[in-house]
PDB file of C-alpha atoms in Angstrom:
ATOM      1  CA  UNK B   1      33.702 152.132  24.502  1.00 46.00           C
ATOM      2  CA  UNK B   2      35.908 153.713  27.200  1.00 52.00           C
ATOM      3  CA  UNK B   3      34.494 157.208  26.687  1.00 55.00           C
ATOM      4  CA  UNK B   4      30.963 155.860  26.590  1.00 67.00           C
ATOM      5  CA  UNK B   5      31.505 153.905  29.832  1.00 65.00           C
ATOM      6  CA  UNK B   6      33.021 156.916  31.615  1.00 68.00           C
ATOM      7  CA  UNK B   7      30.119 159.109  30.541  1.00 73.00           C
ATOM      8  CA  UNK B   8      27.615 156.537  31.734  1.00 72.00           C
ATOM      9  CA  UNK B   9      29.305 156.318  35.122  1.00 74.00           C
ATOM     10  CA  UNK B  10      29.486 160.101  35.554  1.00 77.00           C
ATOM     11  CA  UNK B  11      25.847 160.617  34.609  1.00 81.00           C
ATOM     12  CA  UNK B  12      24.182 157.582  36.114  1.00 84.00           C
ATOM     13  CA  UNK B  13      25.977 157.441  39.467  1.00 85.00           C
ATOM     14  CA  UNK B  14      24.220 160.644  40.655  1.00 90.00           C
ATOM     15  CA  UNK B  15      20.904 159.339  39.314  1.00 90.00           C
ATOM     16  CA  UNK B  16      21.231 156.037  41.174  1.00 90.00           C
ATOM     17  CA  UNK B  17      22.401 157.779  44.346  1.00 92.00           C
ATOM     18  CA  UNK B  18      19.470 160.207  44.278  1.00 92.00           C
ATOM     19  CA  UNK B  19      17.026 157.360  43.682  1.00 92.00           C
ATOM     20  CA  UNK B  20      18.599 155.294  46.468  1.00 91.00           C
ATOM     21  CA  UNK B  21      18.342 158.146  48.991  1.00 90.00           C
ATOM     22  CA  UNK B  22      14.617 158.397  48.310  1.00 90.00           C
ATOM     23  CA  UNK B  23      14.257 154.624  48.678  1.00 88.00           C
ATOM     24  CA  UNK B  24      16.365 154.697  51.877  1.00 86.00           C
ATOM     25  CA  UNK B  25      13.805 156.986  53.460  1.00 82.00           C
ATOM     26  CA  UNK B  26      10.807 154.921  52.392  1.00 83.00           C
ATOM     27  CA  UNK B  27      11.979 151.352  52.999  1.00 82.00           C
ATOM     28  CA  UNK B  28      12.031 151.358  56.813  1.00 75.00           C
ATOM     29  CA  UNK B  29       8.570 152.941  56.870  1.00 74.00           C
ATOM     30  CA  UNK B  30       7.023 150.184  54.752  1.00 77.00           C
ATOM     31  CA  UNK B  31       8.966 147.370  56.420  1.00 72.00           C
ATOM     32  CA  UNK B  32       6.561 145.175  58.409  1.00 68.00           C
ATOM     33  CA  UNK B  33       6.799 145.998  62.110  1.00 67.00           C
ATOM     34  CA  UNK B  34       6.016 142.369  62.929  1.00 60.00           C
ATOM     35  CA  UNK B  35       9.598 141.466  62.039  1.00 69.00           C
ATOM     36  CA  UNK B  36      11.028 143.926  64.560  1.00 74.00           C
ATOM     37  CA  UNK B  37      11.226 143.463  68.300  1.00 73.00           C
ATOM     38  CA  UNK B  38      10.514 146.067  70.947  1.00 75.00           C
ATOM     39  CA  UNK B  39      12.243 149.375  70.264  1.00 81.00           C
ATOM     40  CA  UNK B  40      14.202 147.971  67.325  1.00 83.00           C
ATOM     41  CA  UNK B  41      14.825 150.215  64.350  1.00 83.00           C
ATOM     42  CA  UNK B  42      16.311 149.652  60.939  1.00 86.00           C
ATOM     43  CA  UNK B  43      18.220 152.060  58.760  1.00 88.00           C
ATOM     44  CA  UNK B  44      18.333 151.377  55.047  1.00 89.00           C
ATOM     45  CA  UNK B  45      21.738 151.982  53.454  1.00 93.00           C
ATOM     46  CA  UNK B  46      21.004 151.630  49.753  1.00 93.00           C
ATOM     47  CA  UNK B  47      22.984 154.803  48.966  1.00 93.00           C
ATOM     48  CA  UNK B  48      25.967 153.299  50.756  1.00 95.00           C
ATOM     49  CA  UNK B  49      25.440 150.107  48.738  1.00 95.00           C
ATOM     50  CA  UNK B  50      25.561 152.089  45.488  1.00 93.00           C
ATOM     51  CA  UNK B  51      28.688 153.946  46.637  1.00 93.00           C
ATOM     52  CA  UNK B  52      30.463 150.723  47.606  1.00 94.00           C
ATOM     53  CA  UNK B  53      29.401 149.124  44.322  1.00 92.00           C
ATOM     54  CA  UNK B  54      30.794 151.940  42.185  1.00 90.00           C
ATOM     55  CA  UNK B  55      33.905 152.483  44.324  1.00 91.00           C
ATOM     56  CA  UNK B  56      34.730 148.765  44.375  1.00 91.00           C
ATOM     57  CA  UNK B  57      34.277 148.048  40.667  1.00 87.00           C
ATOM     58  CA  UNK B  58      35.225 151.322  38.972  1.00 82.00           C
ATOM     59  CA  UNK B  59      38.095 153.782  39.201  1.00 75.00           C
ATOM     60  CA  UNK B  60      36.613 157.215  38.762  1.00 70.00           C
ATOM     61  CA  UNK B  61      37.422 160.434  40.594  1.00 75.00           C
ATOM     62  CA  UNK B  62      33.816 161.623  40.477  1.00 84.00           C
ATOM     63  CA  UNK B  63      32.787 158.890  42.949  1.00 91.00           C
ATOM     64  CA  UNK B  64      34.364 160.836  45.840  1.00 92.00           C
ATOM     65  CA  UNK B  65      32.667 164.082  44.855  1.00 93.00           C
ATOM     66  CA  UNK B  66      29.336 162.288  44.516  1.00 92.00           C
ATOM     67  CA  UNK B  67      29.844 160.619  47.914  1.00 94.00           C
ATOM     68  CA  UNK B  68      30.313 164.026  49.530  1.00 94.00           C
ATOM     69  CA  UNK B  69      27.419 165.718  47.705  1.00 93.00           C
ATOM     70  CA  UNK B  70      24.948 162.900  48.253  1.00 92.00           C
ATOM     71  CA  UNK B  71      26.118 162.524  51.831  1.00 92.00           C
ATOM     72  CA  UNK B  72      25.032 166.121  52.387  1.00 92.00           C
ATOM     73  CA  UNK B  73      21.770 165.361  50.611  1.00 91.00           C
ATOM     74  CA  UNK B  74      21.251 162.364  52.905  1.00 89.00           C
ATOM     75  CA  UNK B  75      21.970 164.582  55.910  1.00 88.00           C
ATOM     76  CA  UNK B  76      19.497 167.217  54.807  1.00 87.00           C
ATOM     77  CA  UNK B  77      16.830 164.669  53.936  1.00 81.00           C
ATOM     78  CA  UNK B  78      17.123 162.175  56.801  1.00 79.00           C
ATOM     79  CA  UNK B  79      18.949 163.780  59.722  1.00 76.00           C
ATOM     80  CA  UNK B  80      19.007 167.083  61.554  1.00 74.00           C
ATOM     81  CA  UNK B  81      22.790 167.455  61.698  1.00 83.00           C
ATOM     82  CA  UNK B  82      24.496 168.335  58.426  1.00 86.00           C
ATOM     83  CA  UNK B  83      27.821 166.780  57.549  1.00 89.00           C
ATOM     84  CA  UNK B  84      27.877 163.478  59.393  1.00 93.00           C
ATOM     85  CA  UNK B  85      26.821 161.236  56.498  1.00 93.00           C
ATOM     86  CA  UNK B  86      28.709 163.439  54.037  1.00 93.00           C
ATOM     87  CA  UNK B  87      31.968 162.872  55.862  1.00 94.00           C
ATOM     88  CA  UNK B  88      31.277 159.168  56.490  1.00 95.00           C
ATOM     89  CA  UNK B  89      30.323 158.493  52.856  1.00 95.00           C
ATOM     90  CA  UNK B  90      33.430 160.349  51.678  1.00 95.00           C
ATOM     91  CA  UNK B  91      35.766 158.486  54.059  1.00 95.00           C
ATOM     92  CA  UNK B  92      34.269 155.049  53.357  1.00 95.00           C
ATOM     93  CA  UNK B  93      34.396 155.624  49.592  1.00 94.00           C
ATOM     94  CA  UNK B  94      37.968 156.890  49.816  1.00 94.00           C
ATOM     95  CA  UNK B  95      39.044 153.846  51.839  1.00 93.00           C
ATOM     96  CA  UNK B  96      37.409 151.485  49.336  1.00 93.00           C
ATOM     97  CA  UNK B  97      39.078 153.246  46.404  1.00 92.00           C
ATOM     98  CA  UNK B  98      42.495 153.009  48.085  1.00 92.00           C
ATOM     99  CA  UNK B  99      42.271 149.397  49.285  1.00 91.00           C
ATOM    100  CA  UNK B 100      40.331 147.648  46.517  1.00 89.00           C
ATOM    101  CA  UNK B 101      43.477 146.820  44.561  1.00 88.00           C
ATOM    102  CA  UNK B 102      44.392 144.286  47.254  1.00 91.00           C
ATOM    103  CA  UNK B 103      41.153 142.326  46.871  1.00 88.00           C
ATOM    104  CA  UNK B 104      39.712 140.226  44.053  1.00 87.00           C
ATOM    105  CA  UNK B 105      36.609 141.630  42.424  1.00 84.00           C
ATOM    106  CA  UNK B 106      33.743 139.345  43.399  1.00 84.00           C
ATOM    107  CA  UNK B 107      30.302 139.614  44.889  1.00 85.00           C
ATOM    108  CA  UNK B 108      31.065 137.968  48.218  1.00 88.00           C
ATOM    109  CA  UNK B 109      33.872 140.402  48.911  1.00 91.00           C
ATOM    110  CA  UNK B 110      31.750 143.353  47.812  1.00 90.00           C
ATOM    111  CA  UNK B 111      29.009 142.313  50.233  1.00 92.00           C
ATOM    112  CA  UNK B 112      31.544 141.884  53.028  1.00 93.00           C
ATOM    113  CA  UNK B 113      32.881 145.379  52.379  1.00 94.00           C
ATOM    114  CA  UNK B 114      29.303 146.653  52.392  1.00 95.00           C
ATOM    115  CA  UNK B 115      28.679 145.022  55.798  1.00 95.00           C
ATOM    116  CA  UNK B 116      31.863 146.587  57.194  1.00 95.00           C
ATOM    117  CA  UNK B 117      30.864 149.966  55.733  1.00 95.00           C
ATOM    118  CA  UNK B 118      27.424 149.761  57.380  1.00 96.00           C
ATOM    119  CA  UNK B 119      28.950 148.793  60.717  1.00 95.00           C
ATOM    120  CA  UNK B 120      31.446 151.659  60.580  1.00 94.00           C
ATOM    121  CA  UNK B 121      28.763 154.115  59.490  1.00 94.00           C
ATOM    122  CA  UNK B 122      26.281 153.112  62.178  1.00 94.00           C
ATOM    123  CA  UNK B 123      28.933 153.043  64.891  1.00 95.00           C
ATOM    124  CA  UNK B 124      30.292 156.508  63.978  1.00 94.00           C
ATOM    125  CA  UNK B 125      26.771 157.951  63.901  1.00 93.00           C
ATOM    126  CA  UNK B 126      26.020 156.349  67.275  1.00 95.00           C
ATOM    127  CA  UNK B 127      29.206 157.689  68.882  1.00 95.00           C
ATOM    128  CA  UNK B 128      28.638 161.139  67.390  1.00 94.00           C
ATOM    129  CA  UNK B 129      25.030 161.327  68.565  1.00 92.00           C
ATOM    130  CA  UNK B 130      26.030 160.025  71.974  1.00 93.00           C
ATOM    131  CA  UNK B 131      28.803 162.617  72.376  1.00 93.00           C
ATOM    132  CA  UNK B 132      26.563 165.455  71.218  1.00 91.00           C
ATOM    133  CA  UNK B 133      23.852 164.329  73.619  1.00 89.00           C
ATOM    134  CA  UNK B 134      21.333 163.402  70.944  1.00 90.00           C
ATOM    135  CA  UNK B 135      20.929 159.913  72.380  1.00 88.00           C
ATOM    136  CA  UNK B 136      21.438 158.334  75.777  1.00 90.00           C
ATOM    137  CA  UNK B 137      21.310 154.637  74.874  1.00 92.00           C
ATOM    138  CA  UNK B 138      24.194 152.385  75.826  1.00 93.00           C
ATOM    139  CA  UNK B 139      26.397 150.464  73.435  1.00 94.00           C
ATOM    140  CA  UNK B 140      24.586 147.193  74.205  1.00 94.00           C
ATOM    141  CA  UNK B 141      21.208 148.782  73.546  1.00 93.00           C
ATOM    142  CA  UNK B 142      22.563 150.208  70.302  1.00 94.00           C
ATOM    143  CA  UNK B 143      23.848 146.804  69.201  1.00 94.00           C
ATOM    144  CA  UNK B 144      20.581 145.043  70.053  1.00 90.00           C
ATOM    145  CA  UNK B 145      18.067 147.641  68.888  1.00 89.00           C
ATOM    146  CA  UNK B 146      19.716 149.234  65.883  1.00 91.00           C
ATOM    147  CA  UNK B 147      22.937 147.670  64.581  1.00 93.00           C
ATOM    148  CA  UNK B 148      21.815 144.014  64.314  1.00 92.00           C
ATOM    149  CA  UNK B 149      18.394 144.767  62.758  1.00 89.00           C
ATOM    150  CA  UNK B 150      20.053 147.237  60.372  1.00 91.00           C
ATOM    151  CA  UNK B 151      22.722 144.723  59.359  1.00 94.00           C
ATOM    152  CA  UNK B 152      20.198 141.931  58.790  1.00 90.00           C
ATOM    153  CA  UNK B 153      17.906 144.204  56.778  1.00 89.00           C
ATOM    154  CA  UNK B 154      20.744 145.514  54.591  1.00 92.00           C
ATOM    155  CA  UNK B 155      22.255 142.069  54.030  1.00 93.00           C
ATOM    156  CA  UNK B 156      18.900 140.849  52.729  1.00 90.00           C
ATOM    157  CA  UNK B 157      18.634 144.039  50.656  1.00 90.00           C
ATOM    158  CA  UNK B 158      22.091 143.444  49.158  1.00 91.00           C
ATOM    159  CA  UNK B 159      21.120 139.880  48.186  1.00 91.00           C
ATOM    160  CA  UNK B 160      17.982 141.247  46.510  1.00 91.00           C
ATOM    161  CA  UNK B 161      20.115 143.836  44.720  1.00 90.00           C
ATOM    162  CA  UNK B 162      22.492 141.217  43.276  1.00 88.00           C
ATOM    163  CA  UNK B 163      20.830 140.765  39.881  1.00 88.00           C
ATOM    164  CA  UNK B 164      20.049 144.459  39.322  1.00 90.00           C
ATOM    165  CA  UNK B 165      23.653 145.250  40.306  1.00 88.00           C
ATOM    166  CA  UNK B 166      24.983 142.618  37.930  1.00 85.00           C
ATOM    167  CA  UNK B 167      22.886 144.037  35.096  1.00 86.00           C
ATOM    168  CA  UNK B 168      23.938 147.598  35.957  1.00 85.00           C
ATOM    169  CA  UNK B 169      27.637 146.713  36.027  1.00 83.00           C
ATOM    170  CA  UNK B 170      27.321 144.860  32.750  1.00 82.00           C
ATOM    171  CA  UNK B 171      25.514 147.814  31.162  1.00 81.00           C
ATOM    172  CA  UNK B 172      28.226 150.170  32.421  1.00 79.00           C
ATOM    173  CA  UNK B 173      30.896 147.984  30.839  1.00 75.00           C
ATOM    174  CA  UNK B 174      32.227 145.897  33.706  1.00 74.00           C
ATOM    175  CA  UNK B 175      32.413 142.257  32.670  1.00 64.00           C
ATOM    176  CA  UNK B 176      33.910 140.381  35.607  1.00 62.00           C
ATOM    177  CA  UNK B 177      31.048 140.292  38.084  1.00 51.00           C
ATOM    178  CA  UNK B 178      31.738 136.915  39.671  1.00 51.00           C
ATOM    179  CA  UNK B 179      30.058 134.787  42.331  1.00 48.00           C
ATOM    180  CA  UNK B 180      32.324 132.458  44.268  1.00 44.00           C
TER     181      UNK B 180
END
């Protein structure tokens, strides 16, 4: 069972990450504009959700390599600057892999880690774009027009992903997917 589980993780993690990057690009475009206020934007982070899911529940060295590779793919597909999401995905995944032993494995904690990962990711991207001169918005404008709508959208997305995630983890061999 161990070899079978490891093979499944190594082969299906890239598949799910690739699929999630495509969905990440399409979801904000089909999201009803009526739910957004003036100048508000949302950024879907399904790839980050998949990375946090695999990093939090499994111990596999290929997760870091996949985070870097699919971070570059996200950069090439969604942004004009290569390397920002690659480095952020790698760092966030690394931090989760190193600190997860201090936390119990449950859904609430996984979602909290996902929210922190989104906040860190969005804030680093904002600071980077601001320093490079790609954007001129202030921190308050960023919080009101991008961070809060993005967090709300991705929290709802993570709740919708609960049952598929539970089924995926069970199929990959992880049994203790708990709701508190």
